[in-house]
């Protein structure tokens, strides 16, 4: 299963627990907040932070082709499921990646 959202806050954690996540893909040049990373660690959820903090994406604030490719490699591998794809707000970066995934799955866009 693949889920998407903005960065969850503490009030979302009880619901996030019910998803039984194995992986979180965090698509932002800034790291997720400490409360969220602590939650992931406490629940044994693997965090993939893409892009790396030193990438060129910080300057442009746009998701790059490289980040999309790396993210899709993870999303197309069921070993990472269930997985949550999120970014700071959950619209632009997350929406772009999920749109690319849907295109690969032959969805009508």
Coordinates of N, CA and C in Angstrom, one line a residue:
X1 N 0.8 -1.2 0.0 CA 0.0 0.0 0.0 C 0.9 1.2 0.0
X2 N 0.4 2.2 -0.7 CA 1.1 3.5 -0.8 C 0.1 4.6 -0.3
X3 N 0.6 5.4 0.7 CA -0.2 6.5 1.2 C 0.6 7.8 0.9
X4 N -0.1 8.9 0.9 CA 0.5 10.2 0.7 C -0.1 11.2 1.7
X5 N 0.7 12.2 2.0 CA 0.3 13.3 2.9 C 1.3 14.4 3.0
X6 N 1.0 15.4 3.8 CA 2.0 16.4 4.2 C 2.7 15.7 5.4
X7 N 3.6 16.4 6.0 CA 4.4 15.9 7.1 C 3.4 15.7 8.3
X8 N 3.2 14.5 8.8 CA 2.3 14.3 9.9 C 2.7 15.1 11.2
X9 N 1.7 15.5 11.9 CA 2.0 16.2 13.2 C 1.6 15.2 14.3
X10 N 1.9 15.5 15.5 CA 1.7 14.7 16.7 C 0.2 14.2 16.7
X11 N -0.7 15.1 16.4 CA -2.1 14.7 16.4 C -2.4 13.6 15.4
X12 N -1.6 13.4 14.4 CA -1.8 12.4 13.4 C -1.2 11.1 13.7
X13 N -0.3 11.0 14.7 CA 0.5 9.8 15.0 C -0.4 8.6 15.3
X14 N -1.5 8.8 16.1 CA -2.3 7.6 16.4 C -2.9 6.9 15.1
X15 N -3.3 7.8 14.1 CA -3.7 7.2 12.8 C -2.6 6.6 12.0
X16 N -1.5 7.3 12.0 CA -0.3 6.8 11.3 C 0.1 5.4 11.8
X17 N 0.0 5.2 13.1 CA 0.3 3.9 13.7 C -0.6 2.8 13.1
X18 N -1.9 3.1 12.8 CA -2.8 2.1 12.3 C -2.4 1.6 10.9
X19 N -1.6 2.4 10.2 CA -1.2 2.1 8.8 C -0.2 0.9 8.7
X20 N 0.5 0.7 9.8 CA 1.5 -0.3 9.8 C 2.6 -0.1 8.9
X21 N 3.1 1.2 8.8 CA 4.1 1.6 7.8 C 5.4 0.9 8.0
X22 N 6.1 0.6 6.9 CA 7.4 0.1 6.9 C 8.4 1.2 6.5
X23 N 8.0 2.1 5.7 CA 8.8 3.1 5.1 C 8.1 4.4 5.0
X24 N 8.8 5.5 5.2 CA 8.4 6.9 5.0 C 9.4 7.5 4.0
X25 N 8.9 8.0 2.9 CA 9.7 8.8 1.9 C 9.4 10.2 2.2
X26 N 10.4 11.0 2.6 CA 10.2 12.4 2.9 C 10.9 13.2 1.8
X27 N 10.1 13.9 1.0 CA 10.5 14.6 -0.2 C 10.7 16.1 0.0
X28 N 11.7 16.5 0.7 CA 11.9 17.9 1.0 C 13.4 18.1 1.2
X29 N 14.0 19.2 0.8 CA 15.4 19.4 1.0 C 15.7 19.6 2.5
X30 N 14.6 20.1 3.2 CA 14.8 20.2 4.7 C 14.4 18.9 5.4
X31 N 15.1 18.6 6.5 CA 14.8 17.4 7.2 C 13.4 17.4 7.9
X32 N 12.8 16.3 8.1 CA 11.5 16.3 8.8 C 11.8 16.7 10.3
X33 N 10.7 17.2 10.9 CA 10.9 17.7 12.3 C 11.3 16.6 13.2
X34 N 11.9 17.0 14.3 CA 12.5 16.0 15.3 C 11.3 15.1 15.9
X35 N 10.2 15.7 16.2 CA 9.1 14.9 16.7 C 8.7 13.8 15.8
X36 N 8.6 14.1 14.5 CA 8.3 13.1 13.5 C 9.3 12.0 13.4
X37 N 10.6 12.4 13.4 CA 11.7 11.4 13.2 C 11.7 10.5 14.5
X38 N 11.5 11.1 15.7 CA 11.5 10.3 16.9 C 10.3 9.3 16.8
X39 N 9.2 9.7 16.4 CA 8.0 8.8 16.2 C 8.4 7.6 15.3
X40 N 9.0 7.9 14.2 CA 9.4 6.9 13.2 C 10.4 5.9 13.9
X41 N 11.4 6.4 14.6 CA 12.4 5.6 15.2 C 11.7 4.7 16.2
X42 N 10.8 5.3 17.1 CA 10.2 4.5 18.1 C 9.3 3.4 17.6
X43 N 8.8 3.5 16.4 CA 7.9 2.5 15.8 C 8.6 1.7 14.7
X44 N 9.9 1.8 14.6 CA 10.7 0.9 13.7 C 10.4 1.2 12.2
X45 N 10.0 2.4 11.9 CA 9.7 2.8 10.5 C 10.9 3.4 9.9
X46 N 11.3 2.9 8.7 CA 12.5 3.3 8.0 C 12.2 4.7 7.3
X47 N 13.1 5.6 7.5 CA 12.9 7.0 6.8 C 13.9 7.1 5.7
X48 N 13.3 7.4 4.5 CA 14.2 7.7 3.3 C 13.9 9.2 3.1
X49 N 15.0 10.0 3.2 CA 14.9 11.4 3.0 C 15.5 11.8 1.7
X50 N 14.6 12.1 0.7 CA 15.0 12.5 -0.6 C 14.5 13.9 -0.9
X51 N 15.3 14.7 -1.5 CA 16.7 14.6 -1.9 C 17.6 14.8 -0.7
X52 N 18.9 14.5 -0.9 CA 19.8 14.7 0.2 C 19.9 16.2 0.5
X53 N 20.2 16.5 1.7 CA 20.2 17.9 2.2 C 21.2 18.8 1.5
X54 N 22.2 18.2 0.9 CA 23.2 19.1 0.2 C 22.9 19.1 -1.3
X55 N 21.7 18.7 -1.8 CA 21.4 18.7 -3.2 C 21.1 20.1 -3.7
X56 N 21.1 20.2 -5.0 CA 20.8 21.5 -5.7 C 19.3 21.8 -5.6
X57 N 18.5 20.9 -5.2 CA 17.0 21.2 -5.1 C 16.7 22.3 -4.1
X58 N 17.6 22.5 -3.1 CA 17.3 23.5 -2.1 C 17.2 24.9 -2.8
X59 N 18.1 25.1 -3.8 CA 18.1 26.4 -4.4 C 16.9 26.6 -5.3
X60 N 16.4 25.6 -6.0 CA 15.3 25.8 -6.9 C 14.0 25.5 -6.3
X61 N 13.9 24.8 -5.1 CA 12.7 24.4 -4.5 C 11.8 23.6 -5.4
X62 N 12.4 23.0 -6.4 CA 11.6 22.2 -7.3 C 12.1 20.7 -7.2
X63 N 11.2 19.8 -7.4 CA 11.7 18.4 -7.4 C 12.4 18.1 -8.7
X64 N 13.5 17.4 -8.6 CA 14.3 17.2 -9.8 C 14.0 15.8 -10.4
X65 N 14.4 15.6 -11.6 CA 14.2 14.3 -12.2 C 14.9 13.2 -11.4
X66 N 16.1 13.5 -10.9 CA 16.8 12.5 -10.1 C 16.0 12.1 -8.9
X67 N 15.4 13.0 -8.2 CA 14.6 12.7 -7.0 C 13.4 11.8 -7.4
X68 N 12.8 12.2 -8.5 CA 11.6 11.4 -9.0 C 12.0 10.0 -9.3
X69 N 13.1 9.8 -10.0 CA 13.6 8.5 -10.4 C 13.9 7.7 -9.1
X70 N 14.6 8.3 -8.2 CA 15.0 7.5 -6.9 C 13.7 7.2 -6.1
X71 N 12.8 8.1 -6.1 CA 11.5 7.8 -5.4 C 10.7 6.7 -6.0
X72 N 10.7 6.8 -7.4 CA 9.9 5.7 -8.1 C 10.5 4.3 -7.9
X73 N 11.9 4.3 -7.9 CA 12.5 3.0 -7.6 C 12.1 2.4 -6.3
X74 N 11.9 3.2 -5.3 CA 11.4 2.7 -4.0 C 9.9 2.4 -4.1
X75 N 9.1 3.2 -4.7 CA 7.7 3.0 -4.8 C 7.3 1.8 -5.7
X76 N 8.2 1.4 -6.6 CA 7.9 0.2 -7.4 C 8.5 -1.1 -6.8
X77 N 9.0 -1.0 -5.6 CA 9.6 -2.1 -4.9 C 8.7 -2.4 -3.7
X78 N 7.9 -3.5 -3.8 CA 7.0 -3.8 -2.7 C 7.7 -4.2 -1.4
X79 N 9.0 -4.4 -1.4 CA 9.7 -4.6 -0.1 C 9.6 -3.4 0.8
X80 N 9.3 -2.3 0.3 CA 9.2 -1.1 1.1 C 7.8 -0.8 1.7
X81 N 6.8 -1.6 1.2 CA 5.4 -1.4 1.6 C 5.1 -1.9 3.0
X82 N 4.1 -1.3 3.6 CA 3.4 -0.1 3.3 C 4.3 1.1 3.4
X83 N 4.1 2.1 2.5 CA 4.9 3.3 2.5 C 4.1 4.5 2.5
X84 N 4.6 5.5 3.2 CA 4.0 6.9 3.2 C 4.9 7.8 2.4
X85 N 4.4 8.5 1.4 CA 5.1 9.5 0.7 C 4.6 10.9 1.2
X86 N 5.6 11.7 1.7 CA 5.1 13.0 2.2 C 6.2 14.0 2.0
X87 N 5.8 15.3 2.1 CA 6.8 16.4 2.1 C 6.2 17.4 3.1
X88 N 6.7 18.6 3.1 CA 6.3 19.5 4.2 C 4.8 19.8 4.1
X89 N 4.3 20.0 3.0 CA 2.8 20.3 2.8 C 2.0 19.2 2.2
X90 N 2.7 18.4 1.3 CA 2.0 17.3 0.7 C 1.3 17.5 -0.6
X91 N 1.6 18.7 -1.2 CA 1.0 19.0 -2.5 C 2.0 18.9 -3.7
X92 N 3.0 19.8 -3.7 CA 3.8 19.9 -4.9 C 4.8 18.7 -5.1
X93 N 5.7 18.5 -4.2 CA 6.6 17.4 -4.4 C 5.9 16.0 -4.4
X94 N 5.1 15.8 -3.3 CA 4.4 14.6 -3.2 C 3.5 14.4 -4.4
X95 N 2.7 15.4 -4.8 CA 1.8 15.3 -5.9 C 2.5 15.0 -7.2
X96 N 3.7 15.6 -7.4 CA 4.4 15.4 -8.6 C 4.8 13.9 -8.7
X97 N 5.4 13.4 -7.6 CA 5.9 12.0 -7.6 C 4.7 11.0 -7.8
X98 N 3.6 11.3 -7.1 CA 2.5 10.4 -7.2 C 1.9 10.5 -8.6
X99 N 1.9 11.6 -9.2 CA 1.4 11.8 -10.6 C 2.3 11.0 -11.5
X100 N 3.6 11.0 -11.3 CA 4.5 10.2 -12.2 C 4.2 8.7 -12.0
X101 N 4.0 8.3 -10.7 CA 3.7 6.9 -10.4 C 2.4 6.5 -11.2
X102 N 1.4 7.3 -11.1 CA 0.1 7.0 -11.7 C 0.3 6.9 -13.2
X103 N 1.1 7.7 -13.8 CA 1.4 7.7 -15.2 C 2.0 6.3 -15.6
X104 N 3.0 5.9 -14.8 CA 3.6 4.6 -15.0 C 2.6 3.5 -14.9
X105 N 1.6 3.7 -14.1 CA 0.5 2.6 -13.9 C -0.6 2.8 -14.9
X106 N -0.4 3.7 -15.9 CA -1.4 3.9 -17.0 C -2.7 4.5 -16.6
X107 N -2.6 5.3 -15.5 CA -3.8 6.1 -15.1 C -4.0 7.2 -16.2
X108 N -5.3 7.6 -16.4 CA -5.6 8.7 -17.2 C -5.3 10.0 -16.4
X109 N -4.5 10.8 -16.9 CA -4.2 12.1 -16.2 C -4.9 13.2 -16.9

